[in-house]
Short mmCIF file of C-alpha atoms in Angstrom, two decimals:
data_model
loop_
_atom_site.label_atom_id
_atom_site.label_comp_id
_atom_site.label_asym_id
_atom_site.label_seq_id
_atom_site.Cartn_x
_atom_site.Cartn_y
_atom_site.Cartn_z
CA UNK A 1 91.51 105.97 77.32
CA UNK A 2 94.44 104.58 79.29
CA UNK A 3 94.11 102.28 81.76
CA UNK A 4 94.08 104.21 85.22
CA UNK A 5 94.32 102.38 88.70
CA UNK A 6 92.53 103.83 92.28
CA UNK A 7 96.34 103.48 94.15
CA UNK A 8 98.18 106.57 92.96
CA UNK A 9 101.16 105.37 90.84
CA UNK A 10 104.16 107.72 90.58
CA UNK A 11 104.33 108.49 86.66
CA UNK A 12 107.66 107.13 87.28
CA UNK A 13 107.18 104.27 89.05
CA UNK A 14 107.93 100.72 87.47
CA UNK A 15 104.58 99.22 88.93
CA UNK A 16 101.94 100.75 87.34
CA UNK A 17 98.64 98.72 86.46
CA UNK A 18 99.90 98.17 82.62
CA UNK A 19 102.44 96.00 84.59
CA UNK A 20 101.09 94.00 87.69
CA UNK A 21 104.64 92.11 88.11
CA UNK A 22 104.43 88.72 90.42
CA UNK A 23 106.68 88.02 93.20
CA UNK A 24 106.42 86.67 96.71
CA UNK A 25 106.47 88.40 100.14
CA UNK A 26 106.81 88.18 103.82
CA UNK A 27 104.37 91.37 105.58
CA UNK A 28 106.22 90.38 108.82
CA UNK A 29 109.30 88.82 109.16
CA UNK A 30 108.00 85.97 110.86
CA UNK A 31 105.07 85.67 108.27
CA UNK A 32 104.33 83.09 105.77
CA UNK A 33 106.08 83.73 102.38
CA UNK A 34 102.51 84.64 100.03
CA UNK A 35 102.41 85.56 96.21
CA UNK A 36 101.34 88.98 95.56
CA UNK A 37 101.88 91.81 92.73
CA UNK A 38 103.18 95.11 92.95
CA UNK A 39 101.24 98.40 92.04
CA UNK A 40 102.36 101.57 92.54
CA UNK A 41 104.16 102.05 96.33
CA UNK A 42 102.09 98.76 97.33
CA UNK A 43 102.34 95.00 97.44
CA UNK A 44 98.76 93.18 96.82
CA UNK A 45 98.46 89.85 98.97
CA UNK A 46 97.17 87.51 96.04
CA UNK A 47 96.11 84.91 98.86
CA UNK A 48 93.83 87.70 100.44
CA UNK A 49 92.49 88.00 96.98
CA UNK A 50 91.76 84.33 96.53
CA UNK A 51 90.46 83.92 99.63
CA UNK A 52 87.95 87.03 99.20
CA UNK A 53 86.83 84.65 95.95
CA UNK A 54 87.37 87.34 93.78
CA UNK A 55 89.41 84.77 91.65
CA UNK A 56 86.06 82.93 89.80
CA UNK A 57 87.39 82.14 86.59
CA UNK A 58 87.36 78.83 85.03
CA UNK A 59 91.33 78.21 85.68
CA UNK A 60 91.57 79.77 89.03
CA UNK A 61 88.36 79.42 90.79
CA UNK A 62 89.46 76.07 92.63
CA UNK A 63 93.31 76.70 92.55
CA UNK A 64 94.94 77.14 95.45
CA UNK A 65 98.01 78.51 93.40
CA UNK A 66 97.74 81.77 95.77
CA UNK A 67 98.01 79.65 98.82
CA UNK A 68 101.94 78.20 98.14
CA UNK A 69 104.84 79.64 99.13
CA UNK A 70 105.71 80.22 95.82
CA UNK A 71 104.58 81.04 91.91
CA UNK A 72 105.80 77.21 90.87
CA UNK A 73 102.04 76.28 90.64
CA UNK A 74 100.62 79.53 89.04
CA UNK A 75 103.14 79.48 86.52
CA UNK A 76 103.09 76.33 85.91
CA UNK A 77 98.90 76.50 85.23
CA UNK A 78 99.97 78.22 81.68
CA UNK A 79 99.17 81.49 79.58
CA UNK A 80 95.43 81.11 79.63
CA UNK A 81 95.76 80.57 83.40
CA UNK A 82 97.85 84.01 83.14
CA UNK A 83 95.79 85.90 81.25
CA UNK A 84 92.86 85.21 83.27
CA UNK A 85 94.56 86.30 86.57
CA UNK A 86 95.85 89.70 84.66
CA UNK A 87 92.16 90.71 83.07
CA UNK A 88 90.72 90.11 86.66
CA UNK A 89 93.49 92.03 88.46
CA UNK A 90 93.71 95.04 86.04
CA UNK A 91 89.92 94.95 86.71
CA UNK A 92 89.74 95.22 90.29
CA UNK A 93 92.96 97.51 91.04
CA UNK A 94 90.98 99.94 87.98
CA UNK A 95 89.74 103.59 89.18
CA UNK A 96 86.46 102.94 87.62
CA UNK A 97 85.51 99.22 89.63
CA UNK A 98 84.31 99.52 93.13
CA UNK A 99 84.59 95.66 94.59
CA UNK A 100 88.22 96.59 96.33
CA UNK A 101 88.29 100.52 96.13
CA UNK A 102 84.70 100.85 98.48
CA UNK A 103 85.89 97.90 100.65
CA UNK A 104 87.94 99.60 103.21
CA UNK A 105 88.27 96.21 105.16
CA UNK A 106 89.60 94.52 102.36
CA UNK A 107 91.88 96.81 101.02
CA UNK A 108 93.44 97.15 104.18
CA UNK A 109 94.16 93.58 104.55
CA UNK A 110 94.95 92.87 100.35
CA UNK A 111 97.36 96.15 100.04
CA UNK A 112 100.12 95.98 101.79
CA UNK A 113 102.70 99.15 101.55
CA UNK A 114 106.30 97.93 99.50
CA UNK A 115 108.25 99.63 102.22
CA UNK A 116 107.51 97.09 104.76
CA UNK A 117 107.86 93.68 103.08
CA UNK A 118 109.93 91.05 102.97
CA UNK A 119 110.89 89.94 99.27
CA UNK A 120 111.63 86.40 98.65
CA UNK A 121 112.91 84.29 96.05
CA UNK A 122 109.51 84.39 93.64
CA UNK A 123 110.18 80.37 92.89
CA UNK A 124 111.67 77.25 93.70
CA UNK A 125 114.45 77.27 91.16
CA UNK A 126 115.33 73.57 90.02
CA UNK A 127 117.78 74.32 87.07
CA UNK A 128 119.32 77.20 86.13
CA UNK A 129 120.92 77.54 82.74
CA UNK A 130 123.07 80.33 81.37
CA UNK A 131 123.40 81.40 78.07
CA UNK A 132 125.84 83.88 76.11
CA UNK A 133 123.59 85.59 73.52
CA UNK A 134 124.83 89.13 73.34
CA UNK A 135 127.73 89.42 70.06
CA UNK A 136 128.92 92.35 71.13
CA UNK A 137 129.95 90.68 74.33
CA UNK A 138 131.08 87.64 72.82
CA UNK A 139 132.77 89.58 70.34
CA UNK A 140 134.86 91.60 73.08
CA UNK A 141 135.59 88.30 75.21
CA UNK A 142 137.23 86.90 71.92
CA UNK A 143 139.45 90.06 71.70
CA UNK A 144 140.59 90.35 75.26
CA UNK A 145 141.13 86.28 75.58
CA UNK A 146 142.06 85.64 72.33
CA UNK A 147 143.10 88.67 69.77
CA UNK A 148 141.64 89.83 66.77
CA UNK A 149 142.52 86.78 64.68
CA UNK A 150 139.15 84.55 66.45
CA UNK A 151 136.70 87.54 68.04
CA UNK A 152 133.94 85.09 67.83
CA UNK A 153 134.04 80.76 67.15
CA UNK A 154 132.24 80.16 64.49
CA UNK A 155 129.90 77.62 66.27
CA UNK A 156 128.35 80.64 68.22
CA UNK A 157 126.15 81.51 64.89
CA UNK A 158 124.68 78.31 64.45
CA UNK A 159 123.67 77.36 68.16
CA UNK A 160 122.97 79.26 70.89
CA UNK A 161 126.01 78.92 73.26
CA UNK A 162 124.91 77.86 77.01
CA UNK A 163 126.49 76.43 80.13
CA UNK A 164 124.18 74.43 83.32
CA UNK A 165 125.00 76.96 86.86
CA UNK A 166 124.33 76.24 90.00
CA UNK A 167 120.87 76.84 91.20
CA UNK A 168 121.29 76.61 95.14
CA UNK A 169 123.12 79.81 95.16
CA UNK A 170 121.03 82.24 93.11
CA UNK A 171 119.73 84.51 95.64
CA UNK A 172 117.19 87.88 95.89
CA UNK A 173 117.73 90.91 95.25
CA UNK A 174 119.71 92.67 98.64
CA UNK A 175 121.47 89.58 99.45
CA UNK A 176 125.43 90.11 100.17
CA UNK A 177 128.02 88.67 97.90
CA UNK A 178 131.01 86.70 100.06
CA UNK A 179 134.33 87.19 97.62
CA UNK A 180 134.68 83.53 96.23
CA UNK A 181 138.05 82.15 96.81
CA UNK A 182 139.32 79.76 94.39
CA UNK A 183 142.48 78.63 92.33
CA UNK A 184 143.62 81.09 89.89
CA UNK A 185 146.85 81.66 87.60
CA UNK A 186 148.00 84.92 88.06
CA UNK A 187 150.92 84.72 85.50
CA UNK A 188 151.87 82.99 82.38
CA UNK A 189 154.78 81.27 83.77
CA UNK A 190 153.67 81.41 87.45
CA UNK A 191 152.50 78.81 89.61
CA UNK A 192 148.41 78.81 90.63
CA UNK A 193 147.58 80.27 93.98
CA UNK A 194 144.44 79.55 96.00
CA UNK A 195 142.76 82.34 97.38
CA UNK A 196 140.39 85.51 97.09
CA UNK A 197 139.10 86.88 93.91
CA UNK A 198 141.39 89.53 92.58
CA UNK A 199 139.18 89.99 89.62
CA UNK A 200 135.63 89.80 90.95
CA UNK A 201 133.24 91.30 88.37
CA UNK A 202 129.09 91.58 88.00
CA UNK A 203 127.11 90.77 84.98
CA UNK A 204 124.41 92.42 83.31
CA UNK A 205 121.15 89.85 82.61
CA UNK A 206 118.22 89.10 82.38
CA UNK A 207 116.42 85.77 82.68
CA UNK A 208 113.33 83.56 82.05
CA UNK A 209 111.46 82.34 84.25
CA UNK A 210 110.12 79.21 83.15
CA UNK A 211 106.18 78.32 83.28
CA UNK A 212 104.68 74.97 82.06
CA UNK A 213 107.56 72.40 80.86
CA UNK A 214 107.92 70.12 78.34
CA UNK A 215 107.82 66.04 79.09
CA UNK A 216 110.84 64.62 79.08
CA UNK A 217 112.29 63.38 75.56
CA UNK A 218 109.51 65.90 73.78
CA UNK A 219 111.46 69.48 72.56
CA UNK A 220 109.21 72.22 72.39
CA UNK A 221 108.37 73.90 69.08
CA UNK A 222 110.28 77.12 69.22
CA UNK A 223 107.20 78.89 67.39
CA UNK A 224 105.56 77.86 71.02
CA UNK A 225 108.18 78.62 72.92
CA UNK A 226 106.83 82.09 74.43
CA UNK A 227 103.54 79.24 75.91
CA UNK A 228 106.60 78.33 78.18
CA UNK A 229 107.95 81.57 79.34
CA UNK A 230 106.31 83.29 82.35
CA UNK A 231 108.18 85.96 82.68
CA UNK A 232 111.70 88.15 82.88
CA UNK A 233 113.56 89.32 85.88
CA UNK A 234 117.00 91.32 86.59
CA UNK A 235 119.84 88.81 86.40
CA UNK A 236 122.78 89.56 88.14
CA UNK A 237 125.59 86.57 87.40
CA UNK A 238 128.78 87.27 89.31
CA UNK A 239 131.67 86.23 87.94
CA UNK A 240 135.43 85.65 89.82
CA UNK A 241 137.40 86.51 86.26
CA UNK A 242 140.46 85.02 87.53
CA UNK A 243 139.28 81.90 89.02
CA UNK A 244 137.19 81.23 85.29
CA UNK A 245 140.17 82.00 83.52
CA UNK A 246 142.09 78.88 84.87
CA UNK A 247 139.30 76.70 85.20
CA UNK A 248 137.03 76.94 82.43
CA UNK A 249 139.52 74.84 79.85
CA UNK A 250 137.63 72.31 78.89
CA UNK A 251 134.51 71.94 80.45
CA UNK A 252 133.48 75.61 81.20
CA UNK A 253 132.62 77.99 83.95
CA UNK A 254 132.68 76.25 87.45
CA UNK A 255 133.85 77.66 90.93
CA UNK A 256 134.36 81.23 89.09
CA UNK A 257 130.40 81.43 88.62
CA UNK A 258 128.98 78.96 91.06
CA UNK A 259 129.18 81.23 94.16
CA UNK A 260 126.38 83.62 93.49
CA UNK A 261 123.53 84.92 90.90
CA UNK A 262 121.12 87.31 92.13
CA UNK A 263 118.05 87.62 90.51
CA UNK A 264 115.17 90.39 91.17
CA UNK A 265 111.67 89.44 92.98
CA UNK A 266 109.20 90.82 90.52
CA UNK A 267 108.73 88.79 87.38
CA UNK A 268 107.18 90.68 84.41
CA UNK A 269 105.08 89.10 82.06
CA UNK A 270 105.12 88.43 78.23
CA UNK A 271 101.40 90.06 78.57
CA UNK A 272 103.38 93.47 80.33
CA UNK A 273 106.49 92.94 77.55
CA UNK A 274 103.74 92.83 74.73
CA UNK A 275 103.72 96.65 74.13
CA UNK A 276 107.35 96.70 73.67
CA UNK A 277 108.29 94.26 71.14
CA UNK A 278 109.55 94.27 67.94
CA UNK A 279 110.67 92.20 64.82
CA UNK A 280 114.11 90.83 65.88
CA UNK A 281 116.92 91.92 63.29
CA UNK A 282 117.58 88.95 60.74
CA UNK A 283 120.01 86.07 61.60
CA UNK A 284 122.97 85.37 59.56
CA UNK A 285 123.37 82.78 58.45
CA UNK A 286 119.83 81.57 58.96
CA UNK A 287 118.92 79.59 61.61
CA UNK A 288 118.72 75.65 61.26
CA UNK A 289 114.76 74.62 61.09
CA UNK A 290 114.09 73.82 64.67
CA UNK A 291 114.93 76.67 66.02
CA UNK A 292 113.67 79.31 62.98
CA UNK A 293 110.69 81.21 64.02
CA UNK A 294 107.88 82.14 61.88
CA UNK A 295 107.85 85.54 63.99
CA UNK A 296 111.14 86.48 65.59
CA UNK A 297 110.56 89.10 68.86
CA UNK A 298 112.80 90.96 70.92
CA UNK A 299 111.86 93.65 73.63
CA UNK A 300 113.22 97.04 74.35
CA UNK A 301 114.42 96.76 77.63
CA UNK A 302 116.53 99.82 78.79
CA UNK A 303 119.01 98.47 81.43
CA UNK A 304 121.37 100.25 83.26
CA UNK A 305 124.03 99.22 86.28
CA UNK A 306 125.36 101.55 88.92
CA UNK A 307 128.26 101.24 91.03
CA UNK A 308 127.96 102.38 94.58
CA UNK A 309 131.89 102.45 96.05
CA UNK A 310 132.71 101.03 99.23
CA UNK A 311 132.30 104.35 101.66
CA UNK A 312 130.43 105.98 99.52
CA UNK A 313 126.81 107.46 99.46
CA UNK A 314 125.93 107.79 96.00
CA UNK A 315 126.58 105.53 92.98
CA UNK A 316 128.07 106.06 89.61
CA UNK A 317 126.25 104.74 86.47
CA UNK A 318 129.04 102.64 84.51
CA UNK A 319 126.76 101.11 81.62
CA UNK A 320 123.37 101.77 80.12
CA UNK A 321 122.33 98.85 77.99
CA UNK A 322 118.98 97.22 76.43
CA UNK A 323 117.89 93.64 76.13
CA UNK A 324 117.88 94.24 72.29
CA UNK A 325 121.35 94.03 71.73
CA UNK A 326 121.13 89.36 72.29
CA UNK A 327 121.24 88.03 69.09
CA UNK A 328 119.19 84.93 69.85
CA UNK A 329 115.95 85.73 71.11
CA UNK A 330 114.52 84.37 74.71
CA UNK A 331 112.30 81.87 72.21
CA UNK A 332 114.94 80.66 70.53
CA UNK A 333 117.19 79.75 74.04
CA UNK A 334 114.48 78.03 75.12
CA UNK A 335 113.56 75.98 72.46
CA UNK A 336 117.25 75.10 71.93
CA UNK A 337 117.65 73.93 75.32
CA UNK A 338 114.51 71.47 75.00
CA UNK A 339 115.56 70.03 71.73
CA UNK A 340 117.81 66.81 73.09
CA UNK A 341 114.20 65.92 75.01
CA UNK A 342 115.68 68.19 77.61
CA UNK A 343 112.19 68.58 80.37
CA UNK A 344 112.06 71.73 81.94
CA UNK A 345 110.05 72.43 84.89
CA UNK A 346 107.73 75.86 86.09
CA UNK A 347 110.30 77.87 87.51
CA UNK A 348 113.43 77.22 85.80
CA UNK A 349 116.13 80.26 85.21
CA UNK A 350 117.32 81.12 82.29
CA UNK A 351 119.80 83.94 81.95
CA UNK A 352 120.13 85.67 78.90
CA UNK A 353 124.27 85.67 79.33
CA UNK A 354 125.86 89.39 79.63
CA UNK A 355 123.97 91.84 77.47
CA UNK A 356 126.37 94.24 76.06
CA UNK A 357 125.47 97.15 73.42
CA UNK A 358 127.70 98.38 70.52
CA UNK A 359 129.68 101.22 72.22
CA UNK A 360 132.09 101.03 75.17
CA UNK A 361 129.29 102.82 77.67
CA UNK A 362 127.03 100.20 76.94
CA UNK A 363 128.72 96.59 77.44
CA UNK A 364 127.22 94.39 80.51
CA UNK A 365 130.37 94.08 82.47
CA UNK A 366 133.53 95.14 84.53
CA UNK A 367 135.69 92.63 82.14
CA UNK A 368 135.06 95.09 79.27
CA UNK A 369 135.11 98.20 80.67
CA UNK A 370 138.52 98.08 81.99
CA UNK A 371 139.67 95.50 79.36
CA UNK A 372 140.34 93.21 81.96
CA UNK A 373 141.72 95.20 84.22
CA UNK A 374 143.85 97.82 81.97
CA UNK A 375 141.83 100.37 81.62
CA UNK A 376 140.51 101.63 85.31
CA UNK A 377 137.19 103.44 85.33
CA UNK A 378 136.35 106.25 87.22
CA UNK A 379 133.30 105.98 89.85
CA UNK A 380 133.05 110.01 90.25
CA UNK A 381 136.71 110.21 91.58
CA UNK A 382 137.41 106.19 92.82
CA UNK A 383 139.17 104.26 90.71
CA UNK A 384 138.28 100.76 89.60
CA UNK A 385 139.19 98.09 87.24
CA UNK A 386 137.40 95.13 89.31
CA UNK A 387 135.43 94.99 92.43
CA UNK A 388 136.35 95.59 95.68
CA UNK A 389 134.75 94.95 99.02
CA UNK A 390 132.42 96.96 100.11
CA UNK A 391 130.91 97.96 96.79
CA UNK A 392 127.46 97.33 95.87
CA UNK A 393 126.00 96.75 92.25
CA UNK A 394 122.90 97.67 91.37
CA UNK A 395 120.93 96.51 88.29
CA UNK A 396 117.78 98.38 86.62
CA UNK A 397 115.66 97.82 84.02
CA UNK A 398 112.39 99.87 82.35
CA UNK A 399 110.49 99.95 79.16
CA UNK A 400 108.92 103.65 78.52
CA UNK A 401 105.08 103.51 77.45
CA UNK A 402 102.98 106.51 76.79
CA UNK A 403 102.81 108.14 79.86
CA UNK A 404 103.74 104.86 82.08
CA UNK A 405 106.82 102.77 82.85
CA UNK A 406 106.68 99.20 83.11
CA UNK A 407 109.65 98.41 85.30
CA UNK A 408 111.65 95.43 86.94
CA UNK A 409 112.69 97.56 90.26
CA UNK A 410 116.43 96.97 90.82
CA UNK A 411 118.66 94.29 91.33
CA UNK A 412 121.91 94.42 93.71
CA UNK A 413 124.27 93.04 96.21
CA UNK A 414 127.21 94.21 98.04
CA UNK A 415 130.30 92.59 98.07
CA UNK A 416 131.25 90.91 101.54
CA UNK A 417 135.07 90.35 102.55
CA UNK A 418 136.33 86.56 102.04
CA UNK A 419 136.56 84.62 105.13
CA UNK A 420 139.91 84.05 106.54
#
């Protein structure tokens, strides 16, 4: 029999109780930022929870994890930690156990309805590291930068290609994007101008969230990799295509990336992801040893972006994608990034780079869907080759269970005018 909760969950809602996403929330405005997870149309205050004692395991019965204004110390606790909070949620939010469904005094204080939060960044991100996993997308970036003779360097099959962002300006989900100005060469024999964007584009992500980390100068074993993950969220990684273009010779992205990443505020679990996996395809050529897994998952993630036009009411879908189509798994990014005796820390970000599928409908990004700016799009009537002010991107994600959804909710940000 399926798992049923006492909140009425929308068959199509992304929060059902086979899901139980974290994140962290302001009830009032002025309110403490708590950790809570979502079911159905409601947010459940995890500090109401703890402080009800309803917590009485042996890894959170005298953790005051659900006290912080973050999920830093929960995640950092580790997968039996996890697990334990999970079996007693799914317990107590299920039709069939009475200890918050008879309480009205409880329930009234624990459930808190989504539509009048505050979401917050769910952690204190440290580092934030960006990787570029996705061939197809790699593939397509060789071909508009570089022509059919190098699509792909042959490095990128051996390692897993990353770069180290800037993790003061990843923001939540909602949060307006200010048009980055910055130098940028606008014509092979032309002379660099400083200025606004003329090629601002979004990215389609996702990203770990890290849990424990590893000491530093110890890698961690990529077959226990998934120990360190807590969870995925909706990465949105803007990009300024013309400011990157100039700058990124030799050292990589910098002032064309650096001005925003937006991330989403629930984080779903490995434990949520579980139903959905599946073998990874093979690697060729293997792997080196250190970072060749004895089991190799993916997830099917359907992801999709929409464009809503500056002026405009409704939004136009311009890509439908899934997290299948990165070539190195989440497992294997991780592991790679610890094996110089790298230390990461609970809540670290780690973006998957731009996940783009096989076919022009499904690749992660404005850059290939108008070839870098040659081939305008259509957004139900309004042309567009890049962004322009005024538009706002919105990022979704879902996996499709028997008769449930476990979702991410969405992801977007409207672009914001430069300043003067």
């Amino acid at each position: 029999m399926a798992l049923k909760s006492f909140i009425e969950v929308h068959p199509d809602s992304h929060f059902p109780i086979q899901n139980l996403p974290y994140g962290v929330f302001k009830p009032e405005p002025d309110s403490e930022p708590r950790p809570g997870v979502a079911i159905g149309d409601y947010v459940l205050d995890l500090s109401v929870i703890a402080s009800a004692g309803l917590f009485d395991g042996p890894y959170l019965r005298n953790s005051d994890c659900f006290s912080q204004p973050n999920l830093n110390k929960f995640s950092g606790l580790g997968r039996p930690a996890w697990k334990e909070a999970r079996t007693t949620l799914q317990k107590l939010l299920s039709a069939t156990e009475p200890i918050l469904r008879d309480n009205e005094s409880l329930r009234e204080k624990a459930l808190v309805p989504m539509g009048k939060v505050q979401m917050v960044l769910p952690v204190a991100i440290g580092d934030y590291t960006d990787f570029f996993t996705s061939k197809n997308h790699v593939r397509n970036c060789g071909l508009i930068f570089r022509g059919p003779d190098q699509e792909i360097n042959p490095n990128w099959f051996h390692i897993p290609i990353a770069y180290h962002g800037r993790a003061s300006s990843v923001v939540i989900s909602g949060t307006d994007i200010i048009r980055p100005r910055g130098q940028a060469h606008p014509a092979p024999n032309g002379q660099p101008y400083f200025g606004p964007s003329r090629k601002l584009d979004f990215e389609l992500e996702m990203a770990v969230i890290v849990g424990p980390g590893n000491e530093f100068g110890k890698p961690v074993d990529v077959n226990e990799a998934a120990d360190h993950i807590f969870g995925l969220v909706l990465m949105n990684d803007w990009s300024a295509r013309d400011i990157q273009a100039w700058e990124y010779v030799p050292l990589g992205p910098f002032l064309g990336k650096s001005f925003g990443t937006t991330i989403s505020p629930w984080i779903v679990t490995l434990d949520a992801l579980e139903p959905f996996a599946f073998d990874a395809p093979k690697q060729d050529p293997p792997p080196l040893p250190y970072i060749a897994e004895k089991e190799s998952k993916n997830y099917d993630i359907s992801l999709e972006v929409s464009i809503v036009p500056a002026g405009k009411e409704d939004g136009s879908i311009v890509a439908k994608s899934n997290l299948k189509h990165i070539y190195w798994t989440i497992t294997q990014q991780l592991a790679h990034h610890t094996s110089n005796g790298c230390n990461l820390r609970p809540g670290d970000l780690l973006g998957t780079g731009t996940i783009s599928g096989p076919v022009h409908e499904s690749v992660g990004s404005l850059l290939e869907l108008s070839w870098n700016g040659q081939r305008p799009l259509s957004l139900d009537g309004t042309a567009r080759t890049f962004l322009e002010d005024g538009d706002e991107v919105i990022l979704s994600g879902c996996c499709k269970g028997d008769g449930y959804s476990v979702g991410f909710g969405k992801c977007s940000g409207k672009i914001l005018p430069s300043p003067l």
